[in-house]
Short mmCIF file of N, CA and C in Angstrom, two decimals:
data_model
loop_
_atom_site.label_atom_id
_atom_site.label_comp_id
_atom_site.label_asym_id
_atom_site.label_seq_id
_atom_site.Cartn_x
_atom_site.Cartn_y
_atom_site.Cartn_z
N MET A 189 0.09 25.37 -0.02
CA MET A 189 -0.86 26.25 -0.64
C MET A 189 -2.12 26.33 0.21
N PRO A 190 -2.15 27.28 1.10
CA PRO A 190 -3.38 27.45 1.89
C PRO A 190 -4.57 27.71 0.96
N HIS A 191 -5.67 27.03 1.21
CA HIS A 191 -6.83 27.11 0.33
C HIS A 191 -7.34 28.53 0.13
N LYS A 192 -7.38 29.32 1.19
CA LYS A 192 -7.88 30.70 1.06
C LYS A 192 -7.01 31.52 0.11
N ARG A 193 -5.70 31.33 0.19
CA ARG A 193 -4.79 32.05 -0.71
C ARG A 193 -4.93 31.53 -2.14
N LEU A 194 -5.09 30.23 -2.28
CA LEU A 194 -5.27 29.64 -3.60
C LEU A 194 -6.54 30.16 -4.26
N VAL A 195 -7.62 30.22 -3.51
CA VAL A 195 -8.89 30.74 -4.06
C VAL A 195 -8.73 32.20 -4.46
N ALA A 196 -7.98 32.98 -3.69
CA ALA A 196 -7.74 34.39 -4.05
C ALA A 196 -6.95 34.48 -5.36
N LYS A 197 -5.97 33.61 -5.55
CA LYS A 197 -5.20 33.63 -6.80
C LYS A 197 -6.05 33.18 -7.98
N VAL A 198 -6.91 32.20 -7.76
CA VAL A 198 -7.83 31.76 -8.83
C VAL A 198 -8.65 32.96 -9.29
N HIS A 199 -9.17 33.72 -8.33
CA HIS A 199 -9.96 34.91 -8.66
C HIS A 199 -9.12 35.95 -9.38
N ALA A 200 -7.88 36.15 -8.92
CA ALA A 200 -6.99 37.14 -9.53
C ALA A 200 -6.64 36.77 -10.97
N HIS A 201 -6.70 35.49 -11.31
CA HIS A 201 -6.45 35.05 -12.68
C HIS A 201 -7.69 35.17 -13.56
N GLY A 202 -8.76 35.74 -13.02
CA GLY A 202 -9.96 35.98 -13.82
C GLY A 202 -10.97 34.85 -13.80
N ILE A 203 -10.75 33.85 -12.96
CA ILE A 203 -11.71 32.76 -12.84
C ILE A 203 -12.71 33.16 -11.78
N GLN A 204 -13.91 33.51 -12.23
CA GLN A 204 -14.91 34.06 -11.32
C GLN A 204 -16.25 33.36 -11.55
N GLY A 205 -17.26 33.85 -10.88
CA GLY A 205 -18.60 33.32 -11.08
C GLY A 205 -18.75 31.89 -10.56
N SER A 206 -19.54 31.12 -11.29
CA SER A 206 -19.86 29.77 -10.82
C SER A 206 -18.64 28.85 -10.81
N VAL A 207 -17.70 29.04 -11.74
CA VAL A 207 -16.50 28.19 -11.74
C VAL A 207 -15.66 28.47 -10.49
N HIS A 208 -15.52 29.74 -10.16
CA HIS A 208 -14.79 30.12 -8.94
C HIS A 208 -15.47 29.52 -7.71
N CYS A 209 -16.78 29.62 -7.64
CA CYS A 209 -17.52 29.07 -6.50
C CYS A 209 -17.35 27.56 -6.43
N TRP A 210 -17.35 26.90 -7.58
CA TRP A 210 -17.19 25.45 -7.60
C TRP A 210 -15.81 25.05 -7.08
N ILE A 211 -14.76 25.76 -7.53
CA ILE A 211 -13.40 25.45 -7.06
C ILE A 211 -13.30 25.68 -5.56
N GLU A 212 -13.84 26.79 -5.09
CA GLU A 212 -13.81 27.08 -3.65
C GLU A 212 -14.54 26.00 -2.86
N SER A 213 -15.68 25.58 -3.35
CA SER A 213 -16.45 24.53 -2.70
C SER A 213 -15.69 23.20 -2.69
N TRP A 214 -15.01 22.92 -3.81
CA TRP A 214 -14.25 21.68 -3.95
C TRP A 214 -13.11 21.61 -2.93
N LEU A 215 -12.55 22.76 -2.58
CA LEU A 215 -11.44 22.81 -1.62
C LEU A 215 -11.89 22.93 -0.17
N THR A 216 -13.14 23.33 0.05
CA THR A 216 -13.63 23.63 1.40
C THR A 216 -14.11 22.37 2.11
N ASP A 217 -13.86 22.33 3.40
CA ASP A 217 -14.33 21.25 4.29
C ASP A 217 -13.82 19.88 3.89
N ARG A 218 -12.60 19.81 3.39
CA ARG A 218 -11.99 18.52 3.06
C ARG A 218 -11.41 17.92 4.34
N GLU A 219 -11.47 16.59 4.42
CA GLU A 219 -10.90 15.87 5.55
C GLU A 219 -10.14 14.66 5.03
N GLN A 220 -9.19 14.21 5.86
CA GLN A 220 -8.44 13.01 5.49
C GLN A 220 -8.09 12.23 6.75
N ARG A 221 -7.78 10.96 6.53
CA ARG A 221 -7.31 10.12 7.63
C ARG A 221 -6.39 9.07 7.05
N VAL A 222 -5.67 8.39 7.93
CA VAL A 222 -4.75 7.33 7.53
C VAL A 222 -5.32 6.01 8.01
N VAL A 223 -5.29 5.01 7.14
CA VAL A 223 -5.71 3.66 7.52
C VAL A 223 -4.52 2.73 7.28
N LEU A 224 -4.12 2.02 8.31
CA LEU A 224 -2.99 1.11 8.21
C LEU A 224 -3.36 -0.20 8.91
N SER A 225 -3.32 -1.26 8.18
CA SER A 225 -3.65 -2.59 8.72
C SER A 225 -5.00 -2.60 9.43
N GLY A 226 -5.96 -1.91 8.84
CA GLY A 226 -7.30 -1.90 9.39
C GLY A 226 -7.53 -0.91 10.51
N CYS A 227 -6.50 -0.24 10.99
CA CYS A 227 -6.63 0.77 12.03
C CYS A 227 -6.64 2.15 11.39
N ALA A 228 -7.62 2.95 11.76
CA ALA A 228 -7.78 4.28 11.15
C ALA A 228 -7.50 5.38 12.17
N SER A 229 -6.84 6.41 11.70
CA SER A 229 -6.63 7.60 12.53
C SER A 229 -7.93 8.40 12.58
N ASP A 230 -7.95 9.42 13.42
CA ASP A 230 -9.09 10.34 13.43
C ASP A 230 -9.06 11.15 12.14
N TRP A 231 -10.22 11.64 11.75
CA TRP A 231 -10.31 12.52 10.59
C TRP A 231 -9.67 13.86 10.94
N SER A 232 -8.99 14.45 9.99
CA SER A 232 -8.32 15.74 10.19
C SER A 232 -8.68 16.67 9.05
N LYS A 233 -8.95 17.93 9.37
CA LYS A 233 -9.27 18.91 8.33
C LYS A 233 -8.05 19.17 7.45
N VAL A 234 -8.30 19.36 6.17
CA VAL A 234 -7.25 19.69 5.21
C VAL A 234 -7.51 21.12 4.74
N THR A 235 -6.57 22.02 5.07
CA THR A 235 -6.77 23.44 4.74
C THR A 235 -5.76 23.96 3.72
N SER A 236 -4.93 23.05 3.22
CA SER A 236 -3.95 23.48 2.22
C SER A 236 -3.66 22.34 1.26
N GLY A 237 -3.04 22.69 0.14
CA GLY A 237 -2.70 21.70 -0.87
C GLY A 237 -3.88 21.41 -1.78
N VAL A 238 -3.65 20.51 -2.72
CA VAL A 238 -4.70 20.09 -3.64
C VAL A 238 -4.78 18.57 -3.61
N PRO A 239 -5.95 18.02 -3.84
CA PRO A 239 -6.09 16.56 -3.80
C PRO A 239 -5.18 15.87 -4.82
N GLN A 240 -4.41 14.92 -4.34
CA GLN A 240 -3.50 14.17 -5.21
C GLN A 240 -4.31 13.30 -6.16
N GLY A 241 -3.83 13.18 -7.38
CA GLY A 241 -4.49 12.33 -8.36
C GLY A 241 -5.65 12.99 -9.06
N SER A 242 -5.93 14.25 -8.74
CA SER A 242 -7.02 14.95 -9.40
C SER A 242 -6.52 15.60 -10.68
N VAL A 243 -7.42 15.88 -11.58
CA VAL A 243 -7.07 16.58 -12.82
C VAL A 243 -6.89 18.06 -12.54
N LEU A 244 -7.72 18.61 -11.68
CA LEU A 244 -7.68 20.04 -11.39
C LEU A 244 -6.50 20.44 -10.51
N GLY A 245 -6.03 19.54 -9.66
CA GLY A 245 -4.96 19.86 -8.71
C GLY A 245 -3.72 20.46 -9.34
N PRO A 246 -3.12 19.80 -10.36
CA PRO A 246 -1.92 20.37 -10.98
C PRO A 246 -2.17 21.74 -11.63
N LEU A 247 -3.35 21.94 -12.18
CA LEU A 247 -3.66 23.25 -12.79
C LEU A 247 -3.73 24.33 -11.72
N LEU A 248 -4.35 24.02 -10.59
CA LEU A 248 -4.42 25.00 -9.51
C LEU A 248 -3.03 25.28 -8.95
N PHE A 249 -2.20 24.25 -8.86
CA PHE A 249 -0.83 24.45 -8.39
C PHE A 249 -0.08 25.42 -9.31
N LEU A 250 -0.23 25.24 -10.62
CA LEU A 250 0.42 26.14 -11.58
C LEU A 250 -0.08 27.57 -11.43
N LEU A 251 -1.37 27.74 -11.22
CA LEU A 251 -1.91 29.10 -10.99
C LEU A 251 -1.28 29.71 -9.74
N TYR A 252 -1.07 28.89 -8.74
CA TYR A 252 -0.54 29.39 -7.47
C TYR A 252 0.91 29.83 -7.58
N ILE A 253 1.71 29.10 -8.33
CA ILE A 253 3.16 29.41 -8.36
C ILE A 253 3.58 30.29 -9.53
N ASN A 254 2.66 30.63 -10.41
CA ASN A 254 3.05 31.27 -11.67
C ASN A 254 2.93 32.79 -11.66
N ASP A 255 3.21 33.41 -10.54
CA ASP A 255 3.13 34.89 -10.48
C ASP A 255 4.43 35.50 -9.95
N ASP A 256 5.52 34.93 -10.35
CA ASP A 256 6.83 35.44 -9.93
C ASP A 256 7.36 36.42 -10.97
N ASP A 257 6.53 37.39 -11.35
CA ASP A 257 6.85 38.31 -12.44
C ASP A 257 7.91 39.34 -12.09
N LYS A 258 8.35 39.41 -10.85
CA LYS A 258 9.44 40.33 -10.49
C LYS A 258 10.80 39.77 -10.87
N VAL A 259 10.84 38.51 -11.27
CA VAL A 259 12.09 37.86 -11.63
C VAL A 259 12.41 38.16 -13.09
N THR A 260 13.61 38.69 -13.34
CA THR A 260 14.00 39.04 -14.71
C THR A 260 14.92 37.99 -15.33
N SER A 261 15.53 37.15 -14.50
CA SER A 261 16.39 36.08 -15.01
C SER A 261 15.53 34.99 -15.61
N MET A 262 16.17 34.06 -16.32
CA MET A 262 15.44 32.92 -16.87
C MET A 262 15.01 32.03 -15.70
N LEU A 263 13.81 31.51 -15.80
CA LEU A 263 13.27 30.67 -14.74
C LEU A 263 12.60 29.46 -15.37
N LEU A 264 13.06 28.29 -15.02
CA LEU A 264 12.45 27.04 -15.49
C LEU A 264 11.72 26.41 -14.32
N LYS A 265 10.50 25.92 -14.60
CA LYS A 265 9.69 25.32 -13.54
C LYS A 265 9.27 23.93 -13.98
N PHE A 266 9.31 23.02 -13.03
CA PHE A 266 8.76 21.68 -13.24
C PHE A 266 8.20 21.21 -11.91
N ALA A 267 6.90 20.98 -11.88
CA ALA A 267 6.21 20.61 -10.64
C ALA A 267 6.55 21.65 -9.57
N ASP A 268 7.17 21.22 -8.46
CA ASP A 268 7.48 22.19 -7.41
C ASP A 268 8.95 22.60 -7.41
N ASP A 269 9.65 22.37 -8.53
CA ASP A 269 11.05 22.78 -8.66
C ASP A 269 11.16 24.04 -9.51
N LYS A 270 12.11 24.87 -9.16
CA LYS A 270 12.41 26.07 -9.96
C LYS A 270 13.91 26.12 -10.17
N LYS A 271 14.29 26.50 -11.38
CA LYS A 271 15.69 26.71 -11.70
C LYS A 271 15.83 28.13 -12.23
N LEU A 272 16.68 28.90 -11.59
CA LEU A 272 16.93 30.28 -11.95
C LEU A 272 18.31 30.35 -12.58
N PHE A 273 18.39 30.97 -13.75
CA PHE A 273 19.72 31.09 -14.35
C PHE A 273 19.84 32.39 -15.14
N LYS A 274 21.10 32.83 -15.25
CA LYS A 274 21.38 34.11 -15.91
C LYS A 274 22.85 34.12 -16.32
N ALA A 275 23.12 34.63 -17.49
CA ALA A 275 24.49 34.87 -17.90
C ALA A 275 25.00 36.07 -17.11
N VAL A 276 26.15 35.92 -16.49
CA VAL A 276 26.70 36.97 -15.64
C VAL A 276 28.05 37.39 -16.22
N ALA A 277 28.09 38.64 -16.71
CA ALA A 277 29.34 39.16 -17.29
C ALA A 277 29.80 40.44 -16.60
N THR A 278 28.87 41.08 -15.88
CA THR A 278 29.21 42.35 -15.23
C THR A 278 28.69 42.35 -13.79
N MET A 279 29.11 43.32 -13.02
CA MET A 279 28.59 43.47 -11.65
C MET A 279 27.10 43.78 -11.68
N ASP A 280 26.64 44.46 -12.70
CA ASP A 280 25.20 44.73 -12.83
C ASP A 280 24.43 43.40 -12.96
N ASP A 281 24.98 42.46 -13.74
CA ASP A 281 24.36 41.14 -13.87
C ASP A 281 24.33 40.42 -12.52
N VAL A 282 25.42 40.53 -11.77
CA VAL A 282 25.49 39.91 -10.44
C VAL A 282 24.40 40.49 -9.55
N ASN A 283 24.25 41.81 -9.57
CA ASN A 283 23.25 42.48 -8.74
C ASN A 283 21.83 42.08 -9.15
N LYS A 284 21.59 41.97 -10.46
CA LYS A 284 20.26 41.56 -10.93
C LYS A 284 19.95 40.13 -10.52
N LEU A 285 20.92 39.25 -10.60
CA LEU A 285 20.71 37.87 -10.18
C LEU A 285 20.44 37.80 -8.67
N GLY A 286 21.19 38.58 -7.90
CA GLY A 286 20.95 38.64 -6.45
C GLY A 286 19.57 39.17 -6.12
N LEU A 287 19.11 40.18 -6.86
CA LEU A 287 17.77 40.74 -6.65
C LEU A 287 16.71 39.69 -6.99
N ASP A 288 16.93 38.93 -8.05
CA ASP A 288 15.99 37.88 -8.41
C ASP A 288 15.91 36.81 -7.33
N LEU A 289 17.05 36.44 -6.77
CA LEU A 289 17.05 35.47 -5.67
C LEU A 289 16.30 36.02 -4.46
N THR A 290 16.50 37.28 -4.17
CA THR A 290 15.79 37.93 -3.06
C THR A 290 14.29 37.95 -3.34
N ASN A 291 13.92 38.31 -4.57
CA ASN A 291 12.49 38.36 -4.93
C ASN A 291 11.84 36.98 -4.83
N LEU A 292 12.54 35.93 -5.28
CA LEU A 292 11.99 34.58 -5.16
C LEU A 292 11.83 34.18 -3.69
N HIS A 293 12.82 34.53 -2.88
CA HIS A 293 12.74 34.20 -1.46
C HIS A 293 11.57 34.93 -0.81
N THR A 294 11.41 36.21 -1.11
CA THR A 294 10.31 37.00 -0.57
C THR A 294 8.97 36.41 -1.00
N TRP A 295 8.86 36.06 -2.31
CA TRP A 295 7.64 35.44 -2.81
C TRP A 295 7.35 34.16 -2.04
N SER A 296 8.36 33.33 -1.82
CA SER A 296 8.15 32.05 -1.13
C SER A 296 7.66 32.26 0.30
N GLU A 297 8.15 33.29 0.96
CA GLU A 297 7.67 33.58 2.32
C GLU A 297 6.26 34.15 2.29
N ASP A 298 6.01 35.08 1.37
CA ASP A 298 4.68 35.71 1.28
C ASP A 298 3.58 34.69 0.99
N TRP A 299 3.89 33.69 0.17
CA TRP A 299 2.88 32.73 -0.28
C TRP A 299 3.02 31.36 0.40
N LEU A 300 3.84 31.31 1.45
CA LEU A 300 3.99 30.10 2.27
C LEU A 300 4.39 28.88 1.44
N MET A 301 5.33 29.10 0.53
CA MET A 301 5.89 28.02 -0.30
C MET A 301 7.41 28.08 -0.16
N LEU A 302 7.90 27.81 1.04
CA LEU A 302 9.32 27.98 1.33
C LEU A 302 10.18 27.00 0.54
N PHE A 303 11.34 27.48 0.15
CA PHE A 303 12.30 26.64 -0.54
C PHE A 303 13.06 25.80 0.49
N ASN A 304 13.40 24.59 0.11
CA ASN A 304 14.20 23.72 0.96
C ASN A 304 15.67 24.04 0.68
N ALA A 305 16.30 24.76 1.61
CA ALA A 305 17.68 25.20 1.40
C ALA A 305 18.63 24.03 1.21
N ASP A 306 18.32 22.88 1.81
CA ASP A 306 19.19 21.70 1.65
C ASP A 306 19.18 21.18 0.22
N LYS A 307 18.13 21.49 -0.53
CA LYS A 307 18.05 21.02 -1.92
C LYS A 307 18.49 22.09 -2.92
N CYS A 308 18.78 23.29 -2.44
CA CYS A 308 19.18 24.38 -3.34
C CYS A 308 20.66 24.25 -3.67
N LYS A 309 20.97 24.38 -4.93
CA LYS A 309 22.34 24.26 -5.41
C LYS A 309 22.66 25.43 -6.33
N ALA A 310 23.94 25.74 -6.42
CA ALA A 310 24.42 26.76 -7.35
C ALA A 310 25.41 26.10 -8.29
N MET A 311 25.32 26.44 -9.55
CA MET A 311 26.27 25.92 -10.52
C MET A 311 26.84 27.09 -11.31
N HIS A 312 28.14 27.13 -11.38
CA HIS A 312 28.83 28.19 -12.12
C HIS A 312 29.46 27.56 -13.36
N MET A 313 29.23 28.18 -14.48
CA MET A 313 29.84 27.70 -15.72
C MET A 313 30.61 28.83 -16.36
N VAL A 314 31.81 28.55 -16.79
CA VAL A 314 32.63 29.56 -17.43
C VAL A 314 32.75 29.20 -18.91
N LEU A 315 32.39 30.14 -19.73
CA LEU A 315 32.47 29.94 -21.16
C LEU A 315 33.69 30.71 -21.68
N LYS A 316 34.64 29.98 -22.23
CA LYS A 316 35.84 30.65 -22.79
C LYS A 316 35.73 30.60 -24.31
N ILE A 317 35.93 31.76 -24.88
CA ILE A 317 35.86 31.86 -26.34
C ILE A 317 37.23 32.07 -26.90
#
């Protein structure tokens, strides 16, 4: 989540004025380093993500990922996982599911939140009545 894109989404969700400025300030000019056995790395600028362990971080993450409105199938989200599912009975259903997968992929590229293809799975269930 690049900070500039995150701040733009915060604004698009109607968070403006002093609260918007505070969030932008909170994300700006952050630095981090690693300390191991008393040895410290150089400080490095942090230009993406949200501070771990913060109260605001998970809320900002949800604002960032919660605009996949082009998806018509059912979508379950938990942290950085998404599960897409749809009952498929016709070729039209197959096409709609394929379009949803394409839309999610496009969204992930546009917003720099790529899916890990190695972790992506498909499950087919057949219901016989």
